Short mmCIF file of C-alpha atoms in Angstrom, two decimals:
data_model
loop_
_atom_site.label_atom_id
_atom_site.label_comp_id
_atom_site.label_asym_id
_atom_site.label_seq_id
_atom_site.Cartn_x
_atom_site.Cartn_y
_atom_site.Cartn_z
CA MET A 11 16.49 21.94 -8.49
CA GLY A 12 16.45 20.99 -12.18
CA THR A 13 14.82 17.91 -13.65
CA ILE A 14 13.71 15.33 -11.05
CA LEU A 15 12.13 12.78 -13.39
CA GLY A 16 12.94 12.19 -17.03
CA CYS A 17 10.25 10.36 -19.00
CA ILE A 18 10.33 8.62 -22.37
CA ALA A 19 7.04 7.72 -24.08
CA ASP A 20 6.64 5.44 -27.08
CA ASP A 21 3.99 7.54 -28.78
CA PHE A 22 2.64 11.08 -28.79
CA THR A 23 -0.73 10.49 -27.19
CA GLY A 24 0.88 8.46 -24.42
CA ALA A 25 3.33 11.26 -23.76
CA THR A 26 0.46 13.75 -23.54
CA ASP A 27 -1.39 11.45 -21.16
CA LEU A 28 1.71 11.15 -18.97
CA ALA A 29 2.38 14.89 -19.00
CA ALA A 30 -1.24 15.59 -18.02
CA LEU A 31 -1.10 13.33 -14.97
CA LEU A 32 2.25 14.72 -13.85
CA ALA A 33 0.86 18.24 -14.28
CA ARG A 34 -1.91 17.46 -11.77
CA SER A 35 0.81 17.86 -9.14
CA GLY A 36 1.08 21.57 -9.96
CA LEU A 37 4.81 21.15 -10.66
CA PRO A 38 6.35 22.28 -13.96
CA VAL A 39 6.06 19.80 -16.83
CA THR A 40 7.49 20.15 -20.32
CA LEU A 41 6.42 17.88 -23.17
CA ARG A 42 8.88 17.67 -26.05
CA ILE A 43 8.13 16.08 -29.42
CA GLY A 44 11.10 13.95 -30.34
CA VAL A 45 14.56 14.24 -28.83
CA PRO A 46 15.48 17.95 -28.60
CA ALA A 47 18.11 18.84 -31.16
CA THR A 48 20.03 21.49 -29.21
CA ASP A 49 21.80 21.61 -25.86
CA GLN A 50 20.29 25.04 -25.29
CA ASP A 51 16.92 23.49 -24.42
CA GLN A 52 18.49 21.75 -21.42
CA THR A 53 19.03 25.07 -19.66
CA GLU A 54 15.23 25.44 -19.54
CA ALA A 55 14.47 21.91 -18.35
CA ALA A 56 11.39 21.51 -16.15
CA THR A 57 10.95 19.47 -12.98
CA PHE A 58 9.32 16.77 -15.10
CA GLU A 59 10.53 16.36 -18.65
CA VAL A 60 8.57 14.13 -21.04
CA ILE A 61 10.02 13.19 -24.43
CA ALA A 62 7.49 11.82 -26.93
CA LEU A 63 8.84 9.35 -29.45
CA LYS A 64 6.95 7.60 -32.26
CA THR A 65 8.34 4.13 -31.81
CA ARG A 66 5.52 1.84 -30.69
CA THR A 67 5.56 -0.14 -33.93
CA SER A 68 9.05 0.78 -35.16
CA PRO A 69 11.72 -1.86 -35.76
CA VAL A 70 13.31 -2.79 -32.43
CA ALA A 71 16.72 -1.34 -33.30
CA ASP A 72 15.17 2.03 -34.25
CA ALA A 73 13.08 2.18 -31.07
CA VAL A 74 16.02 1.32 -28.85
CA GLY A 75 18.26 3.84 -30.61
CA GLN A 76 15.81 6.70 -30.24
CA ALA A 77 15.16 5.85 -26.60
CA ARG A 78 18.91 5.83 -25.97
CA GLN A 79 19.19 9.32 -27.45
CA ALA A 80 16.28 10.52 -25.28
CA LEU A 81 17.94 9.04 -22.19
CA ALA A 82 21.21 10.83 -22.96
CA TRP A 83 19.37 14.17 -23.31
CA LEU A 84 17.46 13.69 -20.06
CA ARG A 85 20.60 12.73 -18.13
CA HIS A 86 22.35 15.83 -19.43
CA ALA A 87 19.36 17.87 -18.28
CA GLY A 88 19.97 16.61 -14.75
CA ALA A 89 17.51 13.74 -14.37
CA ALA A 90 18.55 10.90 -12.05
CA ARG A 91 15.20 9.05 -12.10
CA PHE A 92 13.53 7.82 -15.24
CA PHE A 93 10.15 6.54 -16.41
CA TRP A 94 9.56 4.43 -19.52
CA LYS A 95 5.95 4.97 -20.57
CA TYR A 96 3.96 2.63 -22.82
CA CYS A 97 0.25 2.06 -23.38
CA SER A 98 -2.08 0.93 -20.60
CA THR A 99 -3.05 -1.99 -22.84
CA PHE A 100 0.63 -2.95 -23.30
CA ASP A 101 0.43 -2.45 -27.07
CA SER A 102 3.43 -3.93 -28.82
CA THR A 103 4.53 -6.30 -31.51
CA ALA A 104 5.76 -9.78 -30.63
CA GLU A 105 9.37 -8.57 -30.76
CA GLY A 106 8.93 -5.38 -28.76
CA ASN A 107 9.36 -2.57 -28.22
CA ILE A 108 8.49 -2.49 -24.52
CA GLY A 109 10.96 -5.10 -23.33
CA PRO A 110 13.95 -4.22 -25.51
CA VAL A 111 13.77 -0.52 -24.59
CA ALA A 112 13.41 -1.35 -20.89
CA GLU A 113 16.49 -3.62 -21.02
CA MET A 114 18.51 -0.96 -22.80
CA LEU A 115 17.54 1.59 -20.14
CA MET A 116 18.42 -0.87 -17.38
CA SER A 117 21.82 -1.48 -18.93
CA GLU A 118 22.62 2.20 -19.44
CA LEU A 119 21.51 3.06 -15.88
CA CYS A 120 23.13 -0.02 -14.30
CA VAL A 121 19.75 -1.09 -12.93
CA ALA A 122 19.34 -4.72 -11.85
CA GLN A 123 15.55 -4.71 -11.63
CA THR A 124 12.53 -2.68 -12.69
CA ILE A 125 8.74 -2.95 -12.58
CA TYR A 126 6.01 -3.01 -15.22
CA CYS A 127 2.64 -1.52 -14.24
CA PRO A 128 0.50 -0.26 -17.16
CA ALA A 129 -2.66 -0.03 -15.01
CA PHE A 130 -4.85 3.08 -15.33
CA PRO A 131 -7.92 2.39 -13.13
CA GLU A 132 -9.44 5.81 -13.81
CA ASN A 133 -9.73 4.75 -17.47
CA GLY A 134 -10.79 1.19 -16.74
CA ARG A 135 -7.39 -0.46 -17.18
CA SER A 136 -6.39 -2.78 -14.36
CA ILE A 137 -3.85 -5.54 -13.72
CA PHE A 138 -4.86 -8.58 -11.66
CA MET A 139 -2.70 -11.70 -11.24
CA GLY A 140 -0.57 -10.35 -14.04
CA HIS A 141 -3.45 -10.09 -16.51
CA VAL A 142 -4.65 -6.88 -18.18
CA PHE A 143 -8.35 -6.04 -17.94
CA VAL A 144 -10.13 -3.40 -20.03
CA GLY A 145 -13.14 -2.61 -17.92
CA GLU A 146 -14.58 -6.02 -17.02
CA GLU A 147 -13.06 -7.78 -20.03
CA LEU A 148 -9.70 -9.45 -20.38
CA LEU A 149 -7.50 -7.57 -22.85
CA SER A 150 -7.67 -10.52 -25.23
CA GLU A 151 -11.49 -10.35 -25.24
CA SER A 152 -11.71 -6.56 -25.56
CA PRO A 153 -11.84 -4.57 -28.81
CA MET A 154 -8.03 -4.37 -28.59
CA LYS A 155 -7.92 -7.90 -30.00
CA ASP A 156 -8.74 -6.29 -33.38
CA HIS A 157 -6.31 -3.38 -33.23
CA PRO A 158 -5.08 -2.87 -36.84
CA LEU A 159 -1.41 -2.47 -35.90
CA THR A 160 -0.97 -4.21 -32.55
CA PRO A 161 -3.76 -6.77 -32.06
CA MET A 162 -3.63 -7.94 -28.43
CA ARG A 163 -4.64 -11.61 -28.34
CA ASP A 164 -3.13 -12.44 -24.92
CA SER A 165 -3.90 -10.80 -21.57
CA SER A 166 -0.95 -12.13 -19.58
CA LEU A 167 1.76 -9.49 -19.14
CA ILE A 168 4.22 -12.19 -18.17
CA ARG A 169 3.61 -14.15 -21.37
CA LEU A 170 3.67 -10.95 -23.45
CA LEU A 171 6.86 -9.60 -21.85
CA ALA A 172 8.95 -12.78 -21.51
CA PRO A 173 9.76 -13.18 -25.25
CA GLN A 174 10.84 -9.53 -25.43
CA VAL A 175 13.51 -9.63 -22.70
CA ARG A 176 16.56 -11.71 -21.85
CA GLY A 177 16.10 -11.57 -18.07
CA LYS A 178 13.63 -13.49 -15.93
CA VAL A 179 10.08 -12.16 -15.52
CA GLY A 180 8.11 -12.39 -12.25
CA LEU A 181 4.97 -11.10 -10.55
CA ALA A 182 4.13 -9.03 -7.47
CA ASN A 183 0.43 -9.76 -7.21
CA ARG A 184 -2.40 -7.79 -5.62
CA HIS A 185 -2.20 -9.70 -2.35
CA THR A 186 1.29 -8.25 -1.89
CA VAL A 187 0.29 -4.75 -3.01
CA LEU A 188 -2.62 -4.73 -0.53
CA GLN A 189 -0.15 -5.23 2.33
CA GLY A 190 1.50 -1.87 1.59
CA PRO A 191 4.81 -0.38 0.36
CA GLU A 192 7.10 -2.33 2.69
CA ALA A 193 5.57 -5.67 1.68
CA LEU A 194 5.98 -4.74 -1.96
CA LYS A 195 9.62 -3.72 -1.40
CA GLU A 196 10.25 -7.05 0.30
CA ARG A 197 8.67 -8.94 -2.61
CA LEU A 198 10.91 -7.05 -5.04
CA ARG A 199 13.97 -7.87 -2.93
CA SER A 200 12.97 -11.54 -2.80
CA LEU A 201 12.53 -11.68 -6.57
CA ALA A 202 15.90 -9.92 -7.06
CA GLU A 203 17.57 -12.67 -5.03
CA GLU A 204 16.10 -15.11 -7.55
CA ALA A 205 17.60 -13.02 -10.39
CA VAL A 206 14.15 -11.81 -11.54
CA ARG A 207 14.91 -8.54 -13.32
CA HIS A 208 11.47 -7.74 -14.72
CA VAL A 209 8.55 -7.60 -12.27
CA VAL A 210 4.91 -7.16 -13.28
CA VAL A 211 2.96 -5.45 -10.48
CA ASP A 212 -0.81 -5.73 -10.04
CA ALA A 213 -3.01 -2.65 -9.57
CA VAL A 214 -6.80 -2.38 -9.69
CA CYS A 215 -7.41 0.99 -7.99
CA ASP A 216 -5.65 4.27 -7.28
CA GLU A 217 -4.74 3.17 -3.76
CA ASP A 218 -2.70 0.35 -5.34
CA LEU A 219 -0.91 2.90 -7.50
CA ARG A 220 -0.06 4.99 -4.43
CA THR A 221 1.41 1.89 -2.77
CA ILE A 222 3.48 1.12 -5.86
CA ALA A 223 4.72 4.69 -6.17
CA ALA A 224 5.71 4.78 -2.50
CA ALA A 225 7.61 1.52 -2.89
CA THR A 226 9.41 2.55 -6.08
CA ALA A 227 9.96 6.32 -5.70
CA ASP A 228 13.66 5.76 -5.02
CA MET A 229 14.16 3.43 -7.99
CA SER A 230 16.24 4.80 -10.85
CA LEU A 231 13.91 3.29 -13.45
CA VAL A 232 10.18 2.59 -13.34
CA THR A 233 8.13 1.50 -16.34
CA GLY A 234 4.41 1.44 -16.94
CA GLY A 235 1.40 3.52 -17.85
CA SER A 236 0.94 7.14 -16.94
CA ALA A 237 -1.23 6.48 -13.87
CA VAL A 238 1.55 5.09 -11.69
CA ALA A 239 3.88 7.89 -12.78
CA GLY A 240 1.20 10.40 -11.80
CA GLN A 241 1.51 9.24 -8.18
CA LEU A 242 5.30 9.81 -7.97
CA PRO A 243 5.36 13.65 -7.47
CA ARG A 244 3.90 13.50 -3.95
CA TYR A 245 6.72 11.23 -2.82
CA TYR A 246 9.36 13.45 -4.42
CA VAL A 247 7.92 16.38 -2.43
CA GLU A 248 7.90 14.29 0.77
CA ARG A 249 11.54 13.37 0.26
CA GLY A 250 12.53 17.00 -0.28
CA LEU A 251 13.63 16.39 -3.85
CA VAL A 252 11.39 19.22 -5.01
CA ALA A 253 9.56 22.06 -3.27
CA ALA A 254 5.78 21.94 -2.95
CA PRO A 255 4.23 23.60 -6.00
CA ALA A 256 2.81 27.11 -6.11
CA ALA A 257 -0.61 27.64 -7.69
CA ARG A 258 -0.40 28.36 -11.40
CA ARG A 259 -2.65 28.27 -14.42
CA ALA A 260 -1.83 28.17 -18.10
CA SER A 261 -3.51 30.59 -20.46
CA THR A 262 -6.02 28.85 -22.74
CA THR A 263 -6.81 31.73 -25.08
CA VAL A 264 -6.57 30.57 -28.71
CA ASN A 265 -8.42 32.24 -31.54
CA GLY A 266 -9.28 30.49 -34.84
CA GLY A 267 -11.47 27.75 -36.23
CA GLN A 268 -11.68 24.15 -35.08
CA ILE A 269 -11.26 20.70 -36.60
CA VAL A 270 -11.10 17.05 -35.57
CA LEU A 271 -8.72 14.81 -37.50
CA SER A 272 -9.32 11.17 -36.63
CA GLY A 273 -7.26 8.20 -37.77
CA SER A 274 -8.04 5.91 -34.85
CA CYS A 275 -10.31 2.93 -35.44
CA SER A 276 -10.77 2.02 -31.78
CA ALA A 277 -14.23 1.18 -30.48
CA MET A 278 -14.40 4.38 -28.42
CA THR A 279 -13.28 6.60 -31.27
CA ARG A 280 -15.89 5.03 -33.53
CA SER A 281 -18.51 6.01 -30.96
CA GLN A 282 -17.07 9.52 -30.65
CA VAL A 283 -17.08 10.03 -34.41
CA ALA A 284 -20.65 8.73 -34.71
CA TYR A 285 -21.83 11.14 -32.01
CA TYR A 286 -20.02 14.17 -33.47
CA LEU A 287 -21.13 13.63 -37.07
CA GLY A 288 -24.42 15.40 -36.47
CA GLN A 289 -22.74 18.52 -35.12
CA CYS A 290 -20.21 19.36 -37.82
CA ALA A 291 -19.30 19.35 -41.47
CA SER A 292 -17.63 15.97 -42.07
CA LEU A 293 -15.59 14.06 -44.62
CA ARG A 294 -14.61 10.41 -44.46
CA LEU A 295 -11.27 9.32 -45.88
CA ASP A 296 -11.03 5.96 -47.64
CA PRO A 297 -7.50 4.51 -47.65
CA VAL A 298 -7.94 2.90 -51.05
CA ALA A 299 -9.19 6.15 -52.60
CA LEU A 300 -6.33 8.05 -50.95
CA ALA A 301 -3.82 5.61 -52.46
CA GLU A 302 -5.37 6.11 -55.91
CA LYS A 303 -6.23 9.82 -55.95
CA GLY A 304 -4.12 11.36 -53.19
CA VAL A 305 -5.21 13.97 -50.67
CA GLY A 306 -6.24 16.59 -53.25
CA PRO A 307 -10.03 16.02 -53.07
CA ALA A 308 -9.98 16.18 -49.26
CA ARG A 309 -7.92 19.37 -49.35
CA GLU A 310 -10.42 20.94 -51.76
CA TRP A 311 -13.31 19.93 -49.50
CA LEU A 312 -11.60 21.57 -46.53
CA GLN A 313 -10.96 24.77 -48.49
CA ARG A 314 -14.67 25.04 -49.29
CA GLN A 315 -15.80 24.92 -45.66
CA PRO A 316 -16.69 28.18 -43.86
CA SER A 317 -14.04 29.08 -41.28
CA ASP A 318 -16.48 29.19 -38.35
CA VAL A 319 -18.07 25.76 -38.98
CA PRO A 320 -16.85 22.83 -36.83
CA LYS A 321 -15.20 20.25 -39.06
CA LEU A 322 -14.37 16.54 -38.85
CA ILE A 323 -12.18 14.58 -41.25
CA TYR A 324 -11.88 10.91 -40.34
CA ALA A 325 -10.59 7.56 -41.50
CA THR A 326 -12.23 5.86 -38.51
CA ALA A 327 -13.91 2.65 -39.64
CA GLU A 328 -15.19 -0.71 -38.43
CA PRO A 329 -12.65 -3.58 -38.10
CA GLN A 330 -13.96 -5.39 -41.19
CA GLU A 331 -13.50 -2.27 -43.33
CA VAL A 332 -10.00 -1.80 -41.93
CA ARG A 333 -9.08 -5.39 -42.82
CA GLN A 334 -10.42 -4.96 -46.35
CA ALA A 335 -8.25 -1.87 -46.89
CA GLN A 336 -5.23 -3.71 -45.46
CA GLU A 337 -5.86 -6.65 -47.82
CA ARG A 338 -6.01 -4.26 -50.81
CA LEU A 339 -3.02 -2.08 -49.89
CA GLY A 340 -0.98 -4.05 -47.38
CA LEU A 341 -0.82 -3.30 -43.64
CA GLU A 342 1.89 -0.66 -43.78
CA LYS A 343 0.56 1.26 -46.78
CA ALA A 344 -3.01 1.25 -45.47
CA SER A 345 -1.90 3.07 -42.32
CA THR A 346 0.73 5.26 -43.98
CA VAL A 347 -1.64 6.77 -46.57
CA VAL A 348 -4.05 7.80 -43.81
CA GLU A 349 -1.33 9.25 -41.57
CA THR A 350 0.19 11.18 -44.47
CA ALA A 351 -3.18 12.54 -45.58
CA LEU A 352 -4.16 13.71 -42.10
CA ALA A 353 -0.74 15.32 -41.61
CA ASN A 354 -1.14 17.21 -44.90
CA LEU A 355 -4.68 18.24 -43.93
CA ALA A 356 -3.43 19.55 -40.60
CA ARG A 357 -0.99 21.79 -42.43
CA GLU A 358 -3.77 22.89 -44.77
CA ALA A 359 -6.07 23.62 -41.80
CA PHE A 360 -3.40 25.78 -40.18
CA GLY A 361 -2.95 27.66 -43.46
CA LEU A 362 -6.70 28.31 -43.49
CA GLY A 363 -6.59 29.90 -40.04
CA ILE A 364 -7.67 26.91 -37.95
CA ARG A 365 -5.92 27.06 -34.59
CA ARG A 366 -7.84 24.44 -32.51
CA ILE A 367 -7.09 20.89 -33.61
CA VAL A 368 -8.11 17.58 -32.06
CA ALA A 369 -6.15 14.55 -33.27
CA ALA A 370 -7.54 11.11 -32.45
CA GLY A 371 -5.13 8.17 -32.46
CA GLY A 372 -1.49 7.76 -31.50
CA GLU A 373 -0.08 7.39 -35.02
CA THR A 374 -2.33 10.23 -36.25
CA SER A 375 -1.18 12.53 -33.43
CA GLY A 376 2.46 11.80 -34.15
CA ALA A 377 2.08 12.51 -37.84
CA ILE A 378 0.19 15.78 -37.22
CA THR A 379 2.60 17.20 -34.64
CA GLN A 380 5.52 16.41 -36.90
CA ALA A 381 3.76 18.00 -39.87
CA LEU A 382 3.13 21.20 -37.90
CA GLY A 383 6.74 21.30 -36.71
CA VAL A 384 5.74 21.21 -33.03
CA THR A 385 8.65 20.45 -30.70
CA ARG A 386 7.63 21.80 -27.28
CA LEU A 387 4.22 21.91 -25.62
CA GLU A 388 2.54 23.53 -22.63
CA ILE A 389 0.01 21.39 -20.74
CA GLY A 390 -3.48 22.83 -20.30
CA PRO A 391 -6.76 21.65 -18.72
CA GLU A 392 -7.82 18.00 -18.91
CA ILE A 393 -10.86 17.14 -21.01
CA ALA A 394 -10.96 13.55 -19.78
CA ALA A 395 -8.58 11.49 -17.63
CA GLY A 396 -5.15 11.76 -19.18
CA VAL A 397 -6.26 13.87 -22.17
CA PRO A 398 -5.54 17.61 -21.85
CA TRP A 399 -5.54 20.53 -24.21
CA ILE A 400 -1.94 21.39 -25.00
CA PHE A 401 -0.55 24.59 -26.45
CA ALA A 402 2.31 25.22 -28.87
CA LYS A 403 3.73 27.79 -31.24
CA VAL A 404 3.45 27.05 -34.97
CA LYS A 405 5.17 29.61 -37.20
CA GLY A 406 4.98 32.06 -34.31
CA GLU A 407 1.24 31.61 -33.70
CA ARG A 408 -0.38 29.95 -30.68
CA VAL A 409 -2.20 26.70 -31.46
CA ALA A 410 -4.35 24.51 -29.19
CA LEU A 411 -4.01 20.77 -29.74
CA VAL A 412 -5.47 17.57 -28.36
CA LEU A 413 -3.50 14.36 -28.91
CA LYS A 414 -5.96 11.66 -27.92
CA SER A 415 -5.32 7.98 -27.53
CA GLY A 416 -7.98 6.11 -29.46
CA ASN A 417 -9.63 4.46 -26.47
CA PHE A 418 -9.66 7.47 -24.14
CA GLY A 419 -12.56 9.80 -23.37
CA GLY A 420 -16.31 9.31 -23.53
CA GLU A 421 -18.74 9.40 -26.42
CA THR A 422 -19.12 13.20 -26.30
CA PHE A 423 -15.35 13.80 -26.11
CA PHE A 424 -14.99 16.00 -29.22
CA GLU A 425 -17.86 18.25 -28.18
CA ASP A 426 -16.57 18.37 -24.59
CA ALA A 427 -13.09 19.34 -25.76
CA PHE A 428 -14.15 22.48 -27.63
CA LYS A 429 -16.62 23.49 -24.89
CA LEU A 430 -13.85 23.27 -22.28
CA LEU A 431 -11.54 25.45 -24.34
CA GLU A 432 -14.27 28.07 -24.74
CA ALA A 433 -15.14 28.04 -21.03
CA ALA A 434 -11.61 28.00 -19.61
#
C-alpha cells in the first residue's frame, strides 16, 4: 500500500522517539537521517516514513526550507497524511521553528486547520488548559527553564505559539477531550468557523491521546509529540488503509565495544552520567579547553582505553558551569565545539572497533549520526519509553546506536541500554 504517514522531525532524538512509538504497532517504519538524496529510496518506502532533520534551533528560513524538501520527498513516496514532530516540551526559539514550519506545511497541503499536542504522559509530559507540565511542575518551573539553547520560561502553548504564526490560535481543553472523539471534532469545527487555524489540544493520559488520534486520523496534517502519533496506526488499520501487521523482530546482534557520548546538560542526563561514572572509564570534556586545545587530548585518551572496557565521554555539566562556558566562548561556539568534538570522537571510536554507541542529547545525536554517515536506520527494542536501540550500516559494518533526548530515560539508562542489547 506504500507510505501511509510521512513524518518530519526537527531533531534526531525526536525522530528516533517517534519511530519507536510507531514501531510498537508492528508495522514497517523507516527512519532516515536528513532528506534522502536519491529517488531510488522512494521505491523502498515503508508504511511509516520518518525523516529526521536538525533544525530545532536553525534560522527560520533554513528550517522551513529543509522541511519543505522533506515534504516533497514524502509526497513523492506516496504519503497523503503527514505528521510534524517537535519536542514534548515545545522547545523552540521565540521566532520558531514550530509555528513557521507548521504554517508552511499547511500552505503546501492546502490545510485550513491543524492541531498541536506535544503531550507524552508516559514520560511525564502533559498538557492541561493549554499549559505544559513536566511531571508535577509547570514547564516554566522545571529544569527546562535553564536549557542552554532553548530555555523555556513560559508554560502556555498558546502564548508560545501565537508569535510564531500568522493565523489565530485556540484551545480544545481537557473537558472537551474527555467527552470523546465526536466532541473534539465538533470543537475543531467550531473553532474553524471562527477562523482559528492552530488548535492546542489538552492531553494528560494515554486515553486522551487515543481520543485525539481517533478525532484527527483523517486530517492531512497533525503536529505534536511522538505519543499522539503513536496512537494513529490503530485507526489506519481500522479504516483499511493498511493491513494488520504480521509478527516480526529485528536482529539485535552487534559485535564490538561500547561507548556513551553525552553532550546533553539536562537534569536527567546529569543523573544518568553521575550513576554511570562508577561503572566505566570516563573523560569529561570542557568546552573552553576544547576551544583552546582541540579534540586531540580526548582522542589520545580514547585510543589508550582497552577495547572491552565500557567508556563514557561527556560534556554534561551543571547549569552554572554551562553559563560560564557560554560567557567565555559565546552561546554558539560553546555548543559547537562540544558537538564537533563528540562527532570526531564517534568517528574515532568506530575506527577503534566500537560498534555500540549511545549518544545523549539531540544536538549531540545529530552531529554523531552525520559524522558516521548514517542515512537510514532500523528500529530495535525500546530501552525506555520512546528510546530504542537502532541499527545502521557504517562503511558496510552493522552498528547499534541510541539517540537519546536529554530528559528521557531513568537514572540507570546507560547501564540498562547495554544490558538490553546483550539480552535481546
